[in-house]
mmCIF file of C-alpha atoms in Angstrom:
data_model
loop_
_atom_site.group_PDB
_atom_site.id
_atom_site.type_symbol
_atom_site.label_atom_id
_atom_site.label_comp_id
_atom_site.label_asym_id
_atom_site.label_seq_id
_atom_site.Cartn_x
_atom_site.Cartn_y
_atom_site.Cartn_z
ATOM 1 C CA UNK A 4 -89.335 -75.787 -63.172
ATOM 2 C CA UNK A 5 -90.285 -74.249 -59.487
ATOM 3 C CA UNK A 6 -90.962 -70.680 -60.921
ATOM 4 C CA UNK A 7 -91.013 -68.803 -64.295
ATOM 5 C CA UNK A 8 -92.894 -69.102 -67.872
ATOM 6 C CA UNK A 9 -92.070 -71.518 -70.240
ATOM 7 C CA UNK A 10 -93.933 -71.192 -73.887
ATOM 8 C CA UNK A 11 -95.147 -74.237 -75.201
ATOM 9 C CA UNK A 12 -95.532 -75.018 -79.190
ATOM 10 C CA UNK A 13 -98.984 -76.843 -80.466
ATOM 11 C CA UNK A 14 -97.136 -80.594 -80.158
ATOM 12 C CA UNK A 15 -96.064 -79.455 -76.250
ATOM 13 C CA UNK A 16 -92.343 -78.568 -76.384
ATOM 14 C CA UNK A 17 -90.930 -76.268 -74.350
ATOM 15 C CA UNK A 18 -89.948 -73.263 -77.226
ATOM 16 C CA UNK A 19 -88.712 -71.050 -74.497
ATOM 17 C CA UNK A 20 -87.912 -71.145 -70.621
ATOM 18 C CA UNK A 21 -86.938 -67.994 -68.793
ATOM 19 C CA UNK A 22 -84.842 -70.071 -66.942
ATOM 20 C CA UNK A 23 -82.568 -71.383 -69.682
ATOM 21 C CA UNK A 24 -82.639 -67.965 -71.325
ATOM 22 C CA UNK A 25 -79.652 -65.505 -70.766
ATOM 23 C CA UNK A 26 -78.098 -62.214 -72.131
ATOM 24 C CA UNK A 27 -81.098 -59.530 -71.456
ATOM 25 C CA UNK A 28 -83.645 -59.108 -73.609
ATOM 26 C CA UNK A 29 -84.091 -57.979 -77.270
ATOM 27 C CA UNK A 30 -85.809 -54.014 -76.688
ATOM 28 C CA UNK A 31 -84.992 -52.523 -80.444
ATOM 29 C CA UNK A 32 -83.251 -52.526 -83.866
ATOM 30 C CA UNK A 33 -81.346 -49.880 -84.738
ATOM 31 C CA UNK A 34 -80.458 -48.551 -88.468
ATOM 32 C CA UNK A 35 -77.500 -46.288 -88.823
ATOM 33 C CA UNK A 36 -78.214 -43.152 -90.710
ATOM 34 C CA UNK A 37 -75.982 -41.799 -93.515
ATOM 35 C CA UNK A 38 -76.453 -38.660 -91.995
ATOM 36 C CA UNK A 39 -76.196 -38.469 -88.298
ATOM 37 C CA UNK A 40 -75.600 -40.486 -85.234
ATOM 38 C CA UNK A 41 -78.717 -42.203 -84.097
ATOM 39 C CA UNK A 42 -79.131 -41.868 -80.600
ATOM 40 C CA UNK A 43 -81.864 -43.878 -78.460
ATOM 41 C CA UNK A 44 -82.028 -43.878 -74.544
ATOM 42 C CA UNK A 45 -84.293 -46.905 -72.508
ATOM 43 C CA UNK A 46 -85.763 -45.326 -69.500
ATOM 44 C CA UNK A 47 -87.823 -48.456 -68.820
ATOM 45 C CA UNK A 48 -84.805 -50.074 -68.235
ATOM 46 C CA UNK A 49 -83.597 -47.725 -65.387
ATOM 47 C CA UNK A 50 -80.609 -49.032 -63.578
ATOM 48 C CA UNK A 51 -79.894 -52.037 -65.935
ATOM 49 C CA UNK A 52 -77.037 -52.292 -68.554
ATOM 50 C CA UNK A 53 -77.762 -52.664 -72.293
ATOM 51 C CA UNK A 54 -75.355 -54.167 -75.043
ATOM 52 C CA UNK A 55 -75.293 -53.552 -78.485
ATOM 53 C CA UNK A 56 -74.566 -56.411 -81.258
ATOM 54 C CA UNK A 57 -74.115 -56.176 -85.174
ATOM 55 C CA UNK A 58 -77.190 -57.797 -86.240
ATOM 56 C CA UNK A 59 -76.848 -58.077 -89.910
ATOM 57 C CA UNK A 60 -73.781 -59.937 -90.003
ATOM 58 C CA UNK A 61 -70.783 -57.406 -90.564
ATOM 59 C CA UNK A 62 -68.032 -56.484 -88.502
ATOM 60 C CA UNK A 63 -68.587 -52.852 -87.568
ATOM 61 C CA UNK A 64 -68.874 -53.059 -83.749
ATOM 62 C CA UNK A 65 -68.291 -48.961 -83.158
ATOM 63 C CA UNK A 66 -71.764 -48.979 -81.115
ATOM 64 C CA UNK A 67 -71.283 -47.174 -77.962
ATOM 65 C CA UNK A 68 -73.454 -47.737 -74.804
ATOM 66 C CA UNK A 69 -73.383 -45.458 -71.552
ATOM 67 C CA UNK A 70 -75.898 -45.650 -68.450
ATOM 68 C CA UNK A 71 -74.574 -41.825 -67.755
ATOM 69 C CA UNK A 72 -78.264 -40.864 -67.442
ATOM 70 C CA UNK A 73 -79.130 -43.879 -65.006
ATOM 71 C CA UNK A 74 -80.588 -46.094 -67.862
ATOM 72 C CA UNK A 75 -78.955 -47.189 -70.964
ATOM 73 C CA UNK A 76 -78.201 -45.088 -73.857
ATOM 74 C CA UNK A 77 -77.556 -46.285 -77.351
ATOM 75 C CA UNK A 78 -75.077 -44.165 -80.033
ATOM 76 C CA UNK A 79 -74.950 -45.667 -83.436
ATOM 77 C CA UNK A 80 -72.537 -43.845 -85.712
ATOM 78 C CA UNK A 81 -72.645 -42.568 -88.788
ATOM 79 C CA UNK A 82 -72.268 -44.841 -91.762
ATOM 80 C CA UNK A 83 -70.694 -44.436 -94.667
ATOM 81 C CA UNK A 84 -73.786 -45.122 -97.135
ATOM 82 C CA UNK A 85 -74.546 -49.002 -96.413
ATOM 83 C CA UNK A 86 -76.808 -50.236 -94.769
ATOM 84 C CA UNK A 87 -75.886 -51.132 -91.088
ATOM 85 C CA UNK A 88 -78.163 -52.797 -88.292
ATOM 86 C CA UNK A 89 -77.793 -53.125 -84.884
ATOM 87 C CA UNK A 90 -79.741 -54.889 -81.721
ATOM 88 C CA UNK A 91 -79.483 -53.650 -78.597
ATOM 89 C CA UNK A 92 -80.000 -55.667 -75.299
ATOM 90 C CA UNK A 93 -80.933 -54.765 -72.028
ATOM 91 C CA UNK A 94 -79.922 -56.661 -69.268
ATOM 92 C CA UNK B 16 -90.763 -49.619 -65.738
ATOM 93 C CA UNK B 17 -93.561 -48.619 -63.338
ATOM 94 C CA UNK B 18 -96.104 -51.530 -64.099
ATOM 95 C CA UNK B 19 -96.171 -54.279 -66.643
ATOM 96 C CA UNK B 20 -94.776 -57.903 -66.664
ATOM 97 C CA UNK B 21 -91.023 -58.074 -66.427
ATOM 98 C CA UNK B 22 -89.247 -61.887 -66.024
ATOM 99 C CA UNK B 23 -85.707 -61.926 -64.374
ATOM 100 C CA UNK B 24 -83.520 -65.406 -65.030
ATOM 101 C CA UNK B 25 -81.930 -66.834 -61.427
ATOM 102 C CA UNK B 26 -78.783 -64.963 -63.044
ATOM 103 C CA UNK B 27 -80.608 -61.590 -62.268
ATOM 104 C CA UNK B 28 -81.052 -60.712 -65.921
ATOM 105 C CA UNK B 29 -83.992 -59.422 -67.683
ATOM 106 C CA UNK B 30 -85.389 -62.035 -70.652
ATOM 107 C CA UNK B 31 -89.193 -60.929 -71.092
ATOM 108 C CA UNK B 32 -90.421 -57.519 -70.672
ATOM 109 C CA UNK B 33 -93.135 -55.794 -71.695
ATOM 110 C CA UNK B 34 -91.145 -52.642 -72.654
ATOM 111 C CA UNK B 35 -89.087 -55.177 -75.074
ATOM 112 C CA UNK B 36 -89.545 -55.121 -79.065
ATOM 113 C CA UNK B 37 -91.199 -58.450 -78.793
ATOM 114 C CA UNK B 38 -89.657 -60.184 -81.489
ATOM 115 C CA UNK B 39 -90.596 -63.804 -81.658
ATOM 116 C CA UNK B 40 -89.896 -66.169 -84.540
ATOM 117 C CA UNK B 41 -92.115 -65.681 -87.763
ATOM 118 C CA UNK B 42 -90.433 -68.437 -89.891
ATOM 119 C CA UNK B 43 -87.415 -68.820 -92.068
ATOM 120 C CA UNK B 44 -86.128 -66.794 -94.806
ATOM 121 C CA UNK B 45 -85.925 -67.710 -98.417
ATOM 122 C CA UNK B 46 -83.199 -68.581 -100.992
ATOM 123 C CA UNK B 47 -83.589 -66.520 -103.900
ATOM 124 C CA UNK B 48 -79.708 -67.157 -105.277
ATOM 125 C CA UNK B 49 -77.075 -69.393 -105.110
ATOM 126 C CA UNK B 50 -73.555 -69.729 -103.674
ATOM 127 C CA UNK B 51 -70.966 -69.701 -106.625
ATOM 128 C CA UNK B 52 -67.538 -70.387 -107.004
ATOM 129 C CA UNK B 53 -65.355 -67.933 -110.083
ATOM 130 C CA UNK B 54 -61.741 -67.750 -110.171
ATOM 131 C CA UNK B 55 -61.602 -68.090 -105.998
ATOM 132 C CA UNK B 56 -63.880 -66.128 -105.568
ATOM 133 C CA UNK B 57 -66.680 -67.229 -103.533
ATOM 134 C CA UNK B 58 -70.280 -65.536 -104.732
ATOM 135 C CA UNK B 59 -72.129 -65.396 -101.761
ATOM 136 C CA UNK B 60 -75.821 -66.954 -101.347
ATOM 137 C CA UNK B 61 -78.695 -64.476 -101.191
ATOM 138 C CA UNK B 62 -81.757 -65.056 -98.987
ATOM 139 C CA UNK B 63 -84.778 -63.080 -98.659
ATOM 140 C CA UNK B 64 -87.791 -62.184 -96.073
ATOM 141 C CA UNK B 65 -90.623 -60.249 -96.731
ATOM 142 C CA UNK B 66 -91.804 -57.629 -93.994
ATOM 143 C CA UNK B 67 -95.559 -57.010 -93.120
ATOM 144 C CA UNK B 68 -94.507 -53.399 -93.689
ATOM 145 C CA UNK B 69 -91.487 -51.375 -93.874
ATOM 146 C CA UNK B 70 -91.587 -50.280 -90.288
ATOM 147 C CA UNK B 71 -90.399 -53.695 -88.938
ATOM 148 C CA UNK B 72 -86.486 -54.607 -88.632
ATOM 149 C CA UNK B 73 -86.251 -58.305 -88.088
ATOM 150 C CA UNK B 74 -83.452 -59.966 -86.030
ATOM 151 C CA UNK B 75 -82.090 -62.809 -87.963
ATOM 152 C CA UNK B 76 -80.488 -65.850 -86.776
ATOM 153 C CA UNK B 77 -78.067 -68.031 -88.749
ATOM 154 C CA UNK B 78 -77.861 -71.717 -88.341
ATOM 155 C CA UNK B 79 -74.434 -73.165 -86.978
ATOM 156 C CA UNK B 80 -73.834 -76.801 -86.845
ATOM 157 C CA UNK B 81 -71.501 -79.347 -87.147
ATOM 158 C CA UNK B 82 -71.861 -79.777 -91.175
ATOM 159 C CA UNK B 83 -71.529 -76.572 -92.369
ATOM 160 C CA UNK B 84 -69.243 -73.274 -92.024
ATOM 161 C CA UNK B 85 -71.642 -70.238 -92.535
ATOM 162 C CA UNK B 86 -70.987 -66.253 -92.229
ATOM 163 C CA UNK B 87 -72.953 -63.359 -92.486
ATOM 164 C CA UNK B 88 -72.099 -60.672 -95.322
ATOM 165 C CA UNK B 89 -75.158 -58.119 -94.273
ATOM 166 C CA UNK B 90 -78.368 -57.334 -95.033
ATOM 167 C CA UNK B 91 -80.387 -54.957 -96.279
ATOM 168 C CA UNK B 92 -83.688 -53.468 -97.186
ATOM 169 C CA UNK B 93 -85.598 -52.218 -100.215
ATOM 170 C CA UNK B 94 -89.121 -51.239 -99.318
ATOM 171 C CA UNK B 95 -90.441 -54.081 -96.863
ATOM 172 C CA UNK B 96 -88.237 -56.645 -98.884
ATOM 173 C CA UNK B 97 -85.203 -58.001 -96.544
ATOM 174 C CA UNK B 98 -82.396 -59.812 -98.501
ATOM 175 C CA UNK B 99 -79.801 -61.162 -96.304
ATOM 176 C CA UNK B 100 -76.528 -61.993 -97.547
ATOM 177 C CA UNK B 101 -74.560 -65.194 -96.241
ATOM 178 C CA UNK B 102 -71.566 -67.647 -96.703
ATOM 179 C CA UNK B 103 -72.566 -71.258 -96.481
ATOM 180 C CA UNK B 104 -70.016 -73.800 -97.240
ATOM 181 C CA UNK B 105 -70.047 -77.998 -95.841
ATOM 182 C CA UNK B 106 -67.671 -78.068 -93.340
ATOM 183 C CA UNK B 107 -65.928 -81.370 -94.922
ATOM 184 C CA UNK B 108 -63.207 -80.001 -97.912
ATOM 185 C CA UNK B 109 -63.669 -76.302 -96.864
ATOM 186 C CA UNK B 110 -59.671 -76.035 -96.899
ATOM 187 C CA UNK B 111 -59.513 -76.545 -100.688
ATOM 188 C CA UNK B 112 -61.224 -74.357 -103.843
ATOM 189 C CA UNK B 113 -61.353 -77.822 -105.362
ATOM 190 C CA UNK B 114 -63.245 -79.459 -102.467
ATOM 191 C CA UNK B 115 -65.250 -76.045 -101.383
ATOM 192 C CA UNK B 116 -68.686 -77.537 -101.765
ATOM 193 C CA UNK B 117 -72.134 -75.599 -100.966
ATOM 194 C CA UNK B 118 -74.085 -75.653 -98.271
ATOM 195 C CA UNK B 119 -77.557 -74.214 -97.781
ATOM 196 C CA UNK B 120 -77.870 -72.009 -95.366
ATOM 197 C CA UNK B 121 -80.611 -71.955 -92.889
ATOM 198 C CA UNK B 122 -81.631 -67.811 -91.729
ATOM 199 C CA UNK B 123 -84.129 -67.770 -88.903
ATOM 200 C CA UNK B 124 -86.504 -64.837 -88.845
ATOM 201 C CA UNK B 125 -87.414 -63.203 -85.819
ATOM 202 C CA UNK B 126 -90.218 -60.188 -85.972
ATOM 203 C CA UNK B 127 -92.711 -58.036 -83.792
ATOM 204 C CA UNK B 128 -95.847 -58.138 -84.009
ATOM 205 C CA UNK B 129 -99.245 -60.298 -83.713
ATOM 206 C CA UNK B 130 -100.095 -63.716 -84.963
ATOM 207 C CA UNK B 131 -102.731 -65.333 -86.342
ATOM 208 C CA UNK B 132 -102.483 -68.108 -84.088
ATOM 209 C CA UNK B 133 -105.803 -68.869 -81.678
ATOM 210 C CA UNK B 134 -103.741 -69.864 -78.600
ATOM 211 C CA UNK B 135 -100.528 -68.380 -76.746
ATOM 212 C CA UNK B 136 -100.249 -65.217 -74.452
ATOM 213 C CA UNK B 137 -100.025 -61.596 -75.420
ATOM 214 C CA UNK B 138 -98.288 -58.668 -73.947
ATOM 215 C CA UNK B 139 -99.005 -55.347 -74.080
ATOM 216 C CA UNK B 140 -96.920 -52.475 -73.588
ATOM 217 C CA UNK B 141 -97.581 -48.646 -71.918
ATOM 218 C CA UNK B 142 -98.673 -47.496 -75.542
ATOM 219 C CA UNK B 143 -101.355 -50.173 -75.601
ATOM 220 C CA UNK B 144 -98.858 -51.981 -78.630
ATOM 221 C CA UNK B 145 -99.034 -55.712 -78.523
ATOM 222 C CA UNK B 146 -95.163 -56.214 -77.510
ATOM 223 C CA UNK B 147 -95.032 -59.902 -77.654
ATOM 224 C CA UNK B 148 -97.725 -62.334 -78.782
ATOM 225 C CA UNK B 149 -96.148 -65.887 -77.609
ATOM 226 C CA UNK B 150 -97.937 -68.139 -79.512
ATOM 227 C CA UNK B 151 -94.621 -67.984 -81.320
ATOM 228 C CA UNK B 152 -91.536 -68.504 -79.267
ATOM 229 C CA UNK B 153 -89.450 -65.225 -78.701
ATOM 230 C CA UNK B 154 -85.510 -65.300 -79.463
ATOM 231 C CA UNK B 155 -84.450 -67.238 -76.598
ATOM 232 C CA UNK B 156 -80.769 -66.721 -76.210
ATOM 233 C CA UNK B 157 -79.314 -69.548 -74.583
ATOM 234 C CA UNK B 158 -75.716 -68.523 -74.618
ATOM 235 C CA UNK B 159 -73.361 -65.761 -74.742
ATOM 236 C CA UNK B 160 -70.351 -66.501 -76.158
ATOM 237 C CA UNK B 161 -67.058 -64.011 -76.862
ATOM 238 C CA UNK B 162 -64.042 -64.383 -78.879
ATOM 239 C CA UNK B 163 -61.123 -62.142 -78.040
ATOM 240 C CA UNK B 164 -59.128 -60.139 -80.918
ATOM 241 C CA UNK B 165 -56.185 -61.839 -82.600
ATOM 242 C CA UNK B 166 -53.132 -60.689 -83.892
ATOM 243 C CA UNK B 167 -50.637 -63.061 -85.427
ATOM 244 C CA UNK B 168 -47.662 -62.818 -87.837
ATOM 245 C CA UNK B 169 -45.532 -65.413 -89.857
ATOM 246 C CA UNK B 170 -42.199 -63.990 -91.485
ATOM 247 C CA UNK B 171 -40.584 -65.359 -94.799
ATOM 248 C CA UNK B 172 -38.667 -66.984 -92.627
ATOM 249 C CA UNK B 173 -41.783 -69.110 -91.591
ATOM 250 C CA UNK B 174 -41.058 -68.254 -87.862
ATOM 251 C CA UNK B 175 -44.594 -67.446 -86.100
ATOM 252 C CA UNK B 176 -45.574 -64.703 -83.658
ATOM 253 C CA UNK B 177 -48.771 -63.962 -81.564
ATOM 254 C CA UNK B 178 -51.907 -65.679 -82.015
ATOM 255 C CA UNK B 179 -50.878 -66.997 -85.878
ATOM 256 C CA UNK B 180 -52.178 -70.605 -84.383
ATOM 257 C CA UNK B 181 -55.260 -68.979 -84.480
ATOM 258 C CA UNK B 182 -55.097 -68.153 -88.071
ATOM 259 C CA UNK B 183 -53.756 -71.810 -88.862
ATOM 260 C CA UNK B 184 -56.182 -73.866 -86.660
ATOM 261 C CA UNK B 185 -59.206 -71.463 -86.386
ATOM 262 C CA UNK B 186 -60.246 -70.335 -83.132
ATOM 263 C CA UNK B 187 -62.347 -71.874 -80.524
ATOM 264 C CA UNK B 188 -64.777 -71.137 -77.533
ATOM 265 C CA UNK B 189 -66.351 -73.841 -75.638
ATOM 266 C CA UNK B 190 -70.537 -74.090 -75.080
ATOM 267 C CA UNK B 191 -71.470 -75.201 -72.193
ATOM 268 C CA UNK B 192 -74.940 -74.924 -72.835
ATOM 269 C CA UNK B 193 -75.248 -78.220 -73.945
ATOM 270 C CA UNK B 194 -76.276 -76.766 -78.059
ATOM 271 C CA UNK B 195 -75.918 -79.265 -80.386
ATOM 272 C CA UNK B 196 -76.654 -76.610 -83.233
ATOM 273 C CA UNK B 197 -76.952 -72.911 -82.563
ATOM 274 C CA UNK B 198 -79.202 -70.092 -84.063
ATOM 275 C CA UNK B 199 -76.539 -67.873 -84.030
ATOM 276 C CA UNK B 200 -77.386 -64.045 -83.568
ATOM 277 C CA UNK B 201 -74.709 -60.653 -83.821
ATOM 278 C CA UNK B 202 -71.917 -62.350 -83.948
ATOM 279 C CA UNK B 203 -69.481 -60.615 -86.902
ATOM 280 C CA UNK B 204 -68.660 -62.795 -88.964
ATOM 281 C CA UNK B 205 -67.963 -61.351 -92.233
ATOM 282 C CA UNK B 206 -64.682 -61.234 -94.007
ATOM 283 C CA UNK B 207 -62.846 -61.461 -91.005
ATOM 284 C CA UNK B 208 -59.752 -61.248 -92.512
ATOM 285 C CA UNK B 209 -56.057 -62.698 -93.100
ATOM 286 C CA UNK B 210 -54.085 -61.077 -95.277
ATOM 287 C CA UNK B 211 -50.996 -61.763 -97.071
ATOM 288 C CA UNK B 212 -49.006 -58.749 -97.694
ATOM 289 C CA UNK B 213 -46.813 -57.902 -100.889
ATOM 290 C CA UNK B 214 -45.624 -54.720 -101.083
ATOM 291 C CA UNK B 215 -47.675 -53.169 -98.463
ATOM 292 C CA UNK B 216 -50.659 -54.399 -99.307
ATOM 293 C CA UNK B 217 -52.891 -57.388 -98.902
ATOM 294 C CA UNK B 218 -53.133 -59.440 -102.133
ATOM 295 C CA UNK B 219 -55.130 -62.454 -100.555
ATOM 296 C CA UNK B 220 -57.716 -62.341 -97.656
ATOM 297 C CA UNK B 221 -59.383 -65.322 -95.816
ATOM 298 C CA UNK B 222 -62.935 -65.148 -94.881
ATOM 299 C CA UNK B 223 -64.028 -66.743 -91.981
ATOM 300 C CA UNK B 224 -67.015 -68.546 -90.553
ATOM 301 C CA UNK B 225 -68.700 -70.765 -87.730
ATOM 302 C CA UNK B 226 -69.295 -73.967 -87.248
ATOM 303 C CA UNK B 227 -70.235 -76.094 -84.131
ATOM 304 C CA UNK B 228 -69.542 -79.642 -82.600
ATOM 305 C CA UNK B 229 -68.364 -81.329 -79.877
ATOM 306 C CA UNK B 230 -69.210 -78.570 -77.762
ATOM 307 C CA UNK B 231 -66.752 -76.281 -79.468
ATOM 308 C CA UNK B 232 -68.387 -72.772 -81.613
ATOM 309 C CA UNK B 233 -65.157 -72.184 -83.915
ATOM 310 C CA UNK B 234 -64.789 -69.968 -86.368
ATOM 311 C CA UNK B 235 -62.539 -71.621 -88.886
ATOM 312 C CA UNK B 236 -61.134 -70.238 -92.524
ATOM 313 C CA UNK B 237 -63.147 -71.393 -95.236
ATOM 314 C CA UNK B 238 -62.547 -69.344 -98.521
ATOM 315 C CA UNK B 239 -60.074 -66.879 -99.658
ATOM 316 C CA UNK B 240 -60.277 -63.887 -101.661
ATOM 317 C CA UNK B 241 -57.426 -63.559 -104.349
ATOM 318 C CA UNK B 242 -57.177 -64.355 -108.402
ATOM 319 C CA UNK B 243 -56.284 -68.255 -108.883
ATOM 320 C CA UNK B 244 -57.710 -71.323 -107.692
ATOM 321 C CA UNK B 245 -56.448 -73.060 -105.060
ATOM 322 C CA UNK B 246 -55.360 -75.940 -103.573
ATOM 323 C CA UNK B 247 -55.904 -75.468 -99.947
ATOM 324 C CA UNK B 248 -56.003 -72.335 -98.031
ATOM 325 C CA UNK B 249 -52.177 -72.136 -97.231
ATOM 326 C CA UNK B 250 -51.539 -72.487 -101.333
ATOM 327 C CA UNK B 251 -49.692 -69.420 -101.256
ATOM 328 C CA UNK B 252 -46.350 -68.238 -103.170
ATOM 329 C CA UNK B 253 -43.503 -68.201 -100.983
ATOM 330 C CA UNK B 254 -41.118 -65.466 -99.487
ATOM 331 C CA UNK B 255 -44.453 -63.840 -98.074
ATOM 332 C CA UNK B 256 -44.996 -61.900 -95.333
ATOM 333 C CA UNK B 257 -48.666 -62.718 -93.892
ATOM 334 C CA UNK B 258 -50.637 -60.827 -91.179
ATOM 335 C CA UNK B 259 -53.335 -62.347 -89.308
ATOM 336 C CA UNK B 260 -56.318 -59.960 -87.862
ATOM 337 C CA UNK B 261 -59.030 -61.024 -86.507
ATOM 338 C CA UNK B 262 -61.494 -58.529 -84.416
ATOM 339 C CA UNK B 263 -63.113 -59.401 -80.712
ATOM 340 C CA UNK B 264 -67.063 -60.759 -81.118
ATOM 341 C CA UNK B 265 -69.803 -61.330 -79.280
ATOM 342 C CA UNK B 266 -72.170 -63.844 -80.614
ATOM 343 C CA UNK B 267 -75.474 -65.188 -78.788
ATOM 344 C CA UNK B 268 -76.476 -68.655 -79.567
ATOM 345 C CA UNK B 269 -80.343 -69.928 -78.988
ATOM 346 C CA UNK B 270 -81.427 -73.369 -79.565
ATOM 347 C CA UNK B 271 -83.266 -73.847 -82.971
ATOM 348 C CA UNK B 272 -84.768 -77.207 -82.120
ATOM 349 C CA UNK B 273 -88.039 -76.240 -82.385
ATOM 350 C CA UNK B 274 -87.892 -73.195 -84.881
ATOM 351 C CA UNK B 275 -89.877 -74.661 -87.739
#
């Protein structure tokens, strides 16, 4: 490689190159509340686009994202008593 | 961010920051039950990962290859105690209840948080939190790949409409990241359904899941929900009406190689 990081295991394999690596970067998981929408905003992340993927393995994809504020912003909805995860991405 | 260690790919997008959850892999989760097989019904496997405390949320990753058909059915907590529900099936006879033969899955566990290791580099972020320690190798995503929704339909006069080739052949999206096996991350894969409608409503549903080979991620019908044993998936009485819907996903695929 001419430029990045590349983490190496104990027997010297490349476990991770920026270079190969795409589709943001992992900043939180998210639990849906019984209750209310969960709501989380990434002002580190300030002109960059975030997505949001069911990370338990269901197929509830109602996650909303919005950069209305000038960084992303992540709205979970309610759920209807299970348990429901969710990762969200920044790119 | 205002200062810190941010890495950008030659694509322009972010992969390491130190505002990130810093979730690198912390090992594999556990089998505590077994895949089982009643009446056509398919009893899914249980798996389970114990968290350092109940604070953490761990991304998990399933294994996809070219053996196996696996799908996610959830997960969830009690206390720190993760248990992570999947469909694992071998990929040869998957068509047939007879034939359906058990596969066991592989979950890979990715978590925040320190290691014990005595090498690697850590991260901090503005809180003074470590937010990655890389002695262990964070979820490197080496692919995103998207299938669209389908919407098919077969008449009892066996004439097709739409995408029903979908339902019939399973659906395909080519990676082109050279993966030979995929720790595969978000995409939905649980009881994406098929249904075959009597009287309104849906008496049998096929589940789906993913396998991948020959540079292909497909996501091919493997079980089906209904009261008899089958013979093969399209074992079905006829004069049926059958509806095929399958939602859009997103699924990111990184290269397990060297998660062990």
């Amino acid at each position: 490689m001419s430029h990045g990081l590349q983490v190496l295991d104990a027997a010297g394999h490349v476990t991770w190159d920026s270079n190969t690596s795409v589709g943001g970067v992992l900043v939180d998981m998210l639990q849906a509340s019984t209750s209310t929408a969960v709501v989380r905003t990434y002002p580190a992340f300030a002109g960059r686009s975030a997505r949001v993927l069911q990370a338990d393995g269901t197929d509830d994809m109602s996650a909303t994202v919005d950069t209305a504020l000038g960084f992303p912003r992540v709205t979970i909805p309610v759920t209807g008593g299970w348990q429901a995860f969710y990762a969200v991405f920044c790119l | 961010m205002s200062y810190g260690l941010r890495i950008v790919n030659p694509a322009g997008e972010i992969v390491l920051d130190a505002d990130a959850s810093g979730h690198t892999y912390v090992g594999n989760a556990t089998v505590t039950g077994a895949q089982t097989k009643f009446l056509s019904q398919l009893s899914p496997w249980h798996l389970e990962w114990v968290a350092p405390d109940t604070s953490v949320v761990p991304m998990f990753a399933l294994r996809a290859d070219s053996a196996s058909v696996v799908a996610g059915g959830g997960a969830y907590r009690t206390g720190s105690v993760w248990t992570i529900i999947v469909h694992c099936v071998a990929l040869a006879g998957c068509a047939g209840y007879a034939t359906l033969a058990n596969y066991t899955p592989t979950v890979y566990v990715f978590a925040p948080g320190a290691h014990a290791d005595s090498h690697g580099l850590r991260l901090f972020n503005s809180a003074g939190g470590i937010s990655y320690d890389l002695a262990r190798p964070p979820l490197g995503v080496r692919e995103v790949v998207t299938f669209p929704a389908r919407a098919g339909y077969l008449s009892t006069a066996g004439v097709p409409s739409g995408d029903w080739a979908a339902y019939a052949d399973g659906d395909a999206v080519a990676v082109t990241s050279g993966l030979t096996a995929a720790a595969i991350v978000g995409a939905s894969t649980g009881y994406r359904l098929a249904q075959w409608v009597d009287t309104g409503e849906p008496d049998i549903e096929w589940g789906y899941g993913w396998t991948l080979s020959a540079g292909q991620l497909r996501r091919v019908r493997f079980w089906r929900s209904d009261g008899r044993p089958y013979a093969s998936l399209d074992d079905y009485p006829a004069q049926t009406d059958q509806e095929l819907h399958l939602p859009a996903c997103t699924a990111y695929l990184a290269d397990p190689t060297y998660l062990t």
